[in-house]
Amino acid sequence: MIYDDQTFIGIDFSTKGIDGIEYNGCRFENCNFTNLQLRGVELIDCEMVQCNLSQVKLPKAGLKNVSFTGCKLLGVDFSLASDFLFAATFDECNLDYAIFIKKSMKGFLFRKSSLKAAIFESCTLSNAVFDNCDLTGTTFIQNNLQQADFRTASGYIIDINQNKIKGGKFSYPGIIGLLDSYQIDID
């Protein structure tokens, strides 16, 4: 089944099975997807606004140019989503406990979002922007963070021995999070 250019408002998808459905240019407002399995669902050029996608399962789901605005995405494992044309932006979202492993996320925008205790492992995040994001407790392991912008982000701790950060953009006092692994005192 394919839906083109439709708007869905206030629908509780958590009680419906939507496996394998394709949505092209659709907008979802105030919809609930909590704990839903989106197996093989294709979201292409879609907007998610004020939706709850907490604990959503994404096995083989296609997220192709999807914008999330004001959404809850607590504990979502984006690693399960299809890598083919994977592209998304996150604006004023709650991505606490989200998981990103082996994802190519060049130039991704995270704006005014909470990513507390999220995991980024073996990801390509070159030129990604973490604009006014809270990264408290977030884990960065073996990522390409070259030219990524953390200037307005807070709470991050990034081990510079485990991540590529050449050309990364940082500001004080956030840059202290780059020295945490050295266990030194800074006044």
PDB file of C-alpha atoms in Angstrom:
ATOM      1  CA  MET A   1       0.000   0.000   0.000  1.00  0.00           C
ATOM      2  CA  ILE A   2       1.276   3.486  -0.859  1.00  0.00           C
ATOM      3  CA  TYR A   3       0.180   6.865   0.504  1.00  0.00           C
ATOM      4  CA  ASP A   4       1.209  10.017  -1.370  1.00  0.00           C
ATOM      5  CA  ASP A   5       1.059  13.598  -0.054  1.00  0.00           C
ATOM      6  CA  GLN A   6      -1.393  12.911   2.759  1.00  0.00           C
ATOM      7  CA  THR A   7      -1.659  14.432   6.215  1.00  0.00           C
ATOM      8  CA  PHE A   8      -2.365  12.278   9.261  1.00  0.00           C
ATOM      9  CA  ILE A   9      -3.421  14.146  12.422  1.00  0.00           C
ATOM     10  CA  GLY A  10      -3.875  12.664  15.899  1.00  0.00           C
ATOM     11  CA  ILE A  11      -3.902   9.023  14.774  1.00  0.00           C
ATOM     12  CA  ASP A  12      -2.885   6.285  17.209  1.00  0.00           C
ATOM     13  CA  PHE A  13      -0.852   4.016  14.927  1.00  0.00           C
ATOM     14  CA  SER A  14       0.325   1.994  17.945  1.00  0.00           C
ATOM     15  CA  THR A  15      -2.833  -0.118  17.651  1.00  0.00           C
ATOM     16  CA  LYS A  16      -2.587  -0.646  13.888  1.00  0.00           C
ATOM     17  CA  GLY A  17      -0.292  -2.849  11.849  1.00  0.00           C
ATOM     18  CA  ILE A  18       1.464  -0.795   9.171  1.00  0.00           C
ATOM     19  CA  ASP A  19       4.269  -3.144   8.125  1.00  0.00           C
ATOM     20  CA  GLY A  20       5.479  -2.647   4.567  1.00  0.00           C
ATOM     21  CA  ILE A  21       3.479   0.527   3.847  1.00  0.00           C
ATOM     22  CA  GLU A  22       5.136   3.325   1.861  1.00  0.00           C
ATOM     23  CA  TYR A  23       4.520   6.983   2.672  1.00  0.00           C
ATOM     24  CA  ASN A  24       5.696   9.580   0.134  1.00  0.00           C
ATOM     25  CA  GLY A  25       5.607  13.276   1.010  1.00  0.00           C
ATOM     26  CA  CYS A  26       3.275  12.671   3.946  1.00  0.00           C
ATOM     27  CA  ARG A  27       2.917  14.697   7.128  1.00  0.00           C
ATOM     28  CA  PHE A  28       2.175  13.171  10.537  1.00  0.00           C
ATOM     29  CA  GLU A  29       1.026  15.521  13.320  1.00  0.00           C
ATOM     30  CA  ASN A  30       0.443  14.509  16.941  1.00  0.00           C
ATOM     31  CA  CYS A  31       0.400  10.836  16.029  1.00  0.00           C
ATOM     32  CA  ASN A  32       1.306   7.989  18.365  1.00  0.00           C
ATOM     33  CA  PHE A  33       3.624   5.198  17.216  1.00  0.00           C
ATOM     34  CA  THR A  34       4.750   4.056  20.706  1.00  0.00           C
ATOM     35  CA  ASN A  35       6.266   0.549  20.733  1.00  0.00           C
ATOM     36  CA  LEU A  36       5.136  -0.030  17.155  1.00  0.00           C
ATOM     37  CA  GLN A  37       7.173  -2.221  14.849  1.00  0.00           C
ATOM     38  CA  LEU A  38       7.688  -0.454  11.511  1.00  0.00           C
ATOM     39  CA  ARG A  39       9.063  -3.478   9.646  1.00  0.00           C
ATOM     40  CA  GLY A  40       9.797  -2.512   6.052  1.00  0.00           C
ATOM     41  CA  VAL A  41       7.878   0.780   6.269  1.00  0.00           C
ATOM     42  CA  GLU A  42       9.199   3.415   3.845  1.00  0.00           C
ATOM     43  CA  LEU A  43       9.057   7.074   4.891  1.00  0.00           C
ATOM     44  CA  ILE A  44      10.179   9.186   1.932  1.00  0.00           C
ATOM     45  CA  ASP A  45      10.275  12.998   2.152  1.00  0.00           C
ATOM     46  CA  CYS A  46       7.965  12.872   5.183  1.00  0.00           C
ATOM     47  CA  GLU A  47       7.469  15.183   8.159  1.00  0.00           C
ATOM     48  CA  MET A  48       6.825  13.996  11.702  1.00  0.00           C
ATOM     49  CA  VAL A  49       5.576  16.819  13.936  1.00  0.00           C
ATOM     50  CA  GLN A  50       4.909  16.413  17.673  1.00  0.00           C
ATOM     51  CA  CYS A  51       4.683  12.623  17.290  1.00  0.00           C
ATOM     52  CA  ASN A  52       5.503  10.006  19.904  1.00  0.00           C
ATOM     53  CA  LEU A  53       7.786   7.342  18.448  1.00  0.00           C
ATOM     54  CA  SER A  54       9.190   6.122  21.765  1.00  0.00           C
ATOM     55  CA  GLN A  55      10.518   2.551  21.658  1.00  0.00           C
ATOM     56  CA  VAL A  56       9.530   2.226  17.984  1.00  0.00           C
ATOM     57  CA  LYS A  57      11.193  -0.735  16.226  1.00  0.00           C
ATOM     58  CA  LEU A  58      12.697  -0.037  12.795  1.00  0.00           C
ATOM     59  CA  PRO A  59      13.747  -3.366  11.246  1.00  0.00           C
ATOM     60  CA  LYS A  60      14.526  -2.632   7.582  1.00  0.00           C
ATOM     61  CA  ALA A  61      12.478   0.585   7.751  1.00  0.00           C
ATOM     62  CA  GLY A  62      13.443   3.234   5.225  1.00  0.00           C
ATOM     63  CA  LEU A  63      13.958   6.738   6.593  1.00  0.00           C
ATOM     64  CA  LYS A  64      14.685   8.731   3.460  1.00  0.00           C
ATOM     65  CA  ASN A  65      14.770  12.459   4.058  1.00  0.00           C
ATOM     66  CA  VAL A  66      12.492  12.479   7.095  1.00  0.00           C
ATOM     67  CA  SER A  67      12.226  15.551   9.313  1.00  0.00           C
ATOM     68  CA  PHE A  68      11.309  15.071  12.967  1.00  0.00           C
ATOM     69  CA  THR A  69      10.122  18.206  14.796  1.00  0.00           C
ATOM     70  CA  GLY A  70       9.167  18.183  18.467  1.00  0.00           C
ATOM     71  CA  CYS A  71       9.011  14.380  18.505  1.00  0.00           C
ATOM     72  CA  LYS A  72       9.704  11.837  21.268  1.00  0.00           C
ATOM     73  CA  LEU A  73      12.070   9.148  20.016  1.00  0.00           C
ATOM     74  CA  LEU A  74      13.091   7.642  23.367  1.00  0.00           C
ATOM     75  CA  GLY A  75      15.158   4.465  23.062  1.00  0.00           C
ATOM     76  CA  VAL A  76      14.818   4.134  19.287  1.00  0.00           C
ATOM     77  CA  ASP A  77      17.474   1.884  17.721  1.00  0.00           C
ATOM     78  CA  PHE A  78      18.142   3.583  14.387  1.00  0.00           C
ATOM     79  CA  SER A  79      20.770   0.915  13.649  1.00  0.00           C
ATOM     80  CA  LEU A  80      17.971  -1.416  12.552  1.00  0.00           C
ATOM     81  CA  ALA A  81      16.739   1.000   9.877  1.00  0.00           C
ATOM     82  CA  SER A  82      17.780   0.468   6.275  1.00  0.00           C
ATOM     83  CA  ASP A  83      21.049   2.149   5.325  1.00  0.00           C
ATOM     84  CA  PHE A  84      19.830   2.873   1.776  1.00  0.00           C
ATOM     85  CA  LEU A  85      19.354   6.662   1.435  1.00  0.00           C
ATOM     86  CA  PHE A  86      19.123   7.005   5.235  1.00  0.00           C
ATOM     87  CA  ALA A  87      18.611  10.732   5.914  1.00  0.00           C
ATOM     88  CA  ALA A  88      16.851  12.622   8.692  1.00  0.00           C
ATOM     89  CA  THR A  89      16.854  15.880  10.628  1.00  0.00           C
ATOM     90  CA  PHE A  90      15.882  16.271  14.268  1.00  0.00           C
ATOM     91  CA  ASP A  91      14.583  19.602  15.586  1.00  0.00           C
ATOM     92  CA  GLU A  92      13.520  20.001  19.233  1.00  0.00           C
ATOM     93  CA  CYS A  93      13.294  16.232  19.680  1.00  0.00           C
ATOM     94  CA  ASN A  94      13.872  13.953  22.641  1.00  0.00           C
ATOM     95  CA  LEU A  95      16.289  11.242  21.481  1.00  0.00           C
ATOM     96  CA  ASP A  96      17.378  10.099  24.931  1.00  0.00           C
ATOM     97  CA  TYR A  97      18.721   6.516  24.901  1.00  0.00           C
ATOM     98  CA  ALA A  98      18.636   6.390  21.073  1.00  0.00           C
ATOM     99  CA  ILE A  99      21.105   4.060  19.361  1.00  0.00           C
ATOM    100  CA  PHE A 100      23.051   4.801  16.195  1.00  0.00           C
ATOM    101  CA  ILE A 101      25.523   2.065  15.233  1.00  0.00           C
ATOM    102  CA  LYS A 102      27.297   1.922  11.864  1.00  0.00           C
ATOM    103  CA  LYS A 103      25.100   4.632  10.349  1.00  0.00           C
ATOM    104  CA  SER A 104      26.259   7.058   7.685  1.00  0.00           C
ATOM    105  CA  MET A 105      24.995  10.401   8.939  1.00  0.00           C
ATOM    106  CA  LYS A 106      27.078  12.941   7.048  1.00  0.00           C
ATOM    107  CA  GLY A 107      25.747  16.435   7.565  1.00  0.00           C
ATOM    108  CA  PHE A 108      22.861  15.351   9.812  1.00  0.00           C
ATOM    109  CA  LEU A 109      21.255  18.174  11.802  1.00  0.00           C
ATOM    110  CA  PHE A 110      20.369  17.733  15.450  1.00  0.00           C
ATOM    111  CA  ARG A 111      18.876  21.049  16.621  1.00  0.00           C
ATOM    112  CA  LYS A 112      17.703  21.908  20.156  1.00  0.00           C
ATOM    113  CA  SER A 113      17.389  18.218  20.945  1.00  0.00           C
ATOM    114  CA  SER A 114      18.092  16.034  23.946  1.00  0.00           C
ATOM    115  CA  LEU A 115      20.363  13.068  23.247  1.00  0.00           C
ATOM    116  CA  LYS A 116      21.065  12.042  26.830  1.00  0.00           C
ATOM    117  CA  ALA A 117      22.646   8.593  27.171  1.00  0.00           C
ATOM    118  CA  ALA A 118      22.436   8.016  23.415  1.00  0.00           C
ATOM    119  CA  ILE A 119      24.981   5.789  21.669  1.00  0.00           C
ATOM    120  CA  PHE A 120      26.930   6.688  18.537  1.00  0.00           C
ATOM    121  CA  GLU A 121      29.243   3.854  17.532  1.00  0.00           C
ATOM    122  CA  SER A 122      31.150   3.415  14.263  1.00  0.00           C
ATOM    123  CA  CYS A 123      29.094   6.156  12.604  1.00  0.00           C
ATOM    124  CA  THR A 124      30.080   8.645   9.955  1.00  0.00           C
ATOM    125  CA  LEU A 125      29.036  11.981  11.425  1.00  0.00           C
ATOM    126  CA  SER A 126      31.323  14.214   9.397  1.00  0.00           C
ATOM    127  CA  ASN A 127      29.842  17.715   9.030  1.00  0.00           C
ATOM    128  CA  ALA A 128      26.993  16.813  11.402  1.00  0.00           C
ATOM    129  CA  VAL A 129      25.667  19.675  13.500  1.00  0.00           C
ATOM    130  CA  PHE A 130      24.677  19.332  17.168  1.00  0.00           C
ATOM    131  CA  ASP A 131      23.088  22.762  17.593  1.00  0.00           C
ATOM    132  CA  ASN A 132      22.072  23.465  21.209  1.00  0.00           C
ATOM    133  CA  CYS A 133      21.839  19.756  22.019  1.00  0.00           C
ATOM    134  CA  ASP A 134      22.228  18.121  25.430  1.00  0.00           C
ATOM    135  CA  LEU A 135      24.617  15.176  25.034  1.00  0.00           C
ATOM    136  CA  THR A 136      24.954  14.329  28.735  1.00  0.00           C
ATOM    137  CA  GLY A 137      25.982  10.699  29.140  1.00  0.00           C
ATOM    138  CA  THR A 138      26.109  10.085  25.390  1.00  0.00           C
ATOM    139  CA  THR A 139      28.693   7.570  24.205  1.00  0.00           C
ATOM    140  CA  PHE A 140      30.862   8.243  21.153  1.00  0.00           C
ATOM    141  CA  ILE A 141      32.933   5.217  20.075  1.00  0.00           C
ATOM    142  CA  GLN A 142      34.978   4.916  16.859  1.00  0.00           C
ATOM    143  CA  ASN A 143      33.075   7.598  14.937  1.00  0.00           C
ATOM    144  CA  ASN A 144      34.126   9.911  12.158  1.00  0.00           C
ATOM    145  CA  LEU A 145      33.342  13.313  13.697  1.00  0.00           C
ATOM    146  CA  GLN A 146      35.523  15.271  11.301  1.00  0.00           C
ATOM    147  CA  GLN A 147      34.209  18.814  10.825  1.00  0.00           C
ATOM    148  CA  ALA A 148      31.225  18.060  13.082  1.00  0.00           C
ATOM    149  CA  ASP A 149      29.922  21.131  14.894  1.00  0.00           C
ATOM    150  CA  PHE A 150      29.588  20.855  18.681  1.00  0.00           C
ATOM    151  CA  ARG A 151      30.020  24.596  19.412  1.00  0.00           C
ATOM    152  CA  THR A 152      26.604  25.042  21.052  1.00  0.00           C
ATOM    153  CA  ALA A 153      26.214  21.465  22.348  1.00  0.00           C
ATOM    154  CA  SER A 154      26.619  20.666  26.036  1.00  0.00           C
ATOM    155  CA  GLY A 155      27.381  17.714  28.260  1.00  0.00           C
ATOM    156  CA  TYR A 156      29.428  15.748  25.755  1.00  0.00           C
ATOM    157  CA  ILE A 157      32.473  13.645  26.563  1.00  0.00           C
ATOM    158  CA  ILE A 158      34.338  12.475  23.479  1.00  0.00           C
ATOM    159  CA  ASP A 159      37.470  10.364  23.686  1.00  0.00           C
ATOM    160  CA  ILE A 160      39.739  11.884  21.046  1.00  0.00           C
ATOM    161  CA  ASN A 161      41.726   8.636  20.904  1.00  0.00           C
ATOM    162  CA  GLN A 162      38.642   6.649  19.853  1.00  0.00           C
ATOM    163  CA  ASN A 163      37.079   9.117  17.416  1.00  0.00           C
ATOM    164  CA  LYS A 164      38.274  11.087  14.402  1.00  0.00           C
ATOM    165  CA  ILE A 165      37.681  14.761  15.199  1.00  0.00           C
ATOM    166  CA  LYS A 166      39.959  16.592  12.757  1.00  0.00           C
ATOM    167  CA  GLY A 167      38.395  19.908  11.816  1.00  0.00           C
ATOM    168  CA  GLY A 168      35.679  19.520  14.446  1.00  0.00           C
ATOM    169  CA  LYS A 169      34.175  22.706  15.847  1.00  0.00           C
ATOM    170  CA  PHE A 170      34.076  23.100  19.613  1.00  0.00           C
ATOM    171  CA  SER A 171      33.789  25.969  22.072  1.00  0.00           C
ATOM    172  CA  TYR A 172      34.623  26.592  25.703  1.00  0.00           C
ATOM    173  CA  PRO A 173      33.520  25.217  28.164  1.00  0.00           C
ATOM    174  CA  GLY A 174      32.319  22.235  26.101  1.00  0.00           C
ATOM    175  CA  ILE A 175      35.834  21.457  24.915  1.00  0.00           C
ATOM    176  CA  ILE A 176      36.603  20.215  28.416  1.00  0.00           C
ATOM    177  CA  GLY A 177      34.625  17.106  27.414  1.00  0.00           C
ATOM    178  CA  LEU A 178      37.444  16.244  25.004  1.00  0.00           C
ATOM    179  CA  LEU A 179      39.934  16.024  27.846  1.00  0.00           C
ATOM    180  CA  ASP A 180      37.854  13.879  30.204  1.00  0.00           C
ATOM    181  CA  SER A 181      39.596  10.624  29.295  1.00  0.00           C
ATOM    182  CA  TYR A 182      42.921  12.100  30.430  1.00  0.00           C
ATOM    183  CA  GLN A 183      41.635  12.477  34.015  1.00  0.00           C
ATOM    184  CA  ILE A 184      43.258  15.862  34.497  1.00  0.00           C
ATOM    185  CA  ASP A 185      42.111  18.781  36.640  1.00  0.00           C
ATOM    186  CA  ILE A 186      41.247  21.987  34.817  1.00  0.00           C
ATOM    187  CA  ASP A 187      40.655  25.257  36.682  1.00  0.00           C
TER     188      ASP A 187
END
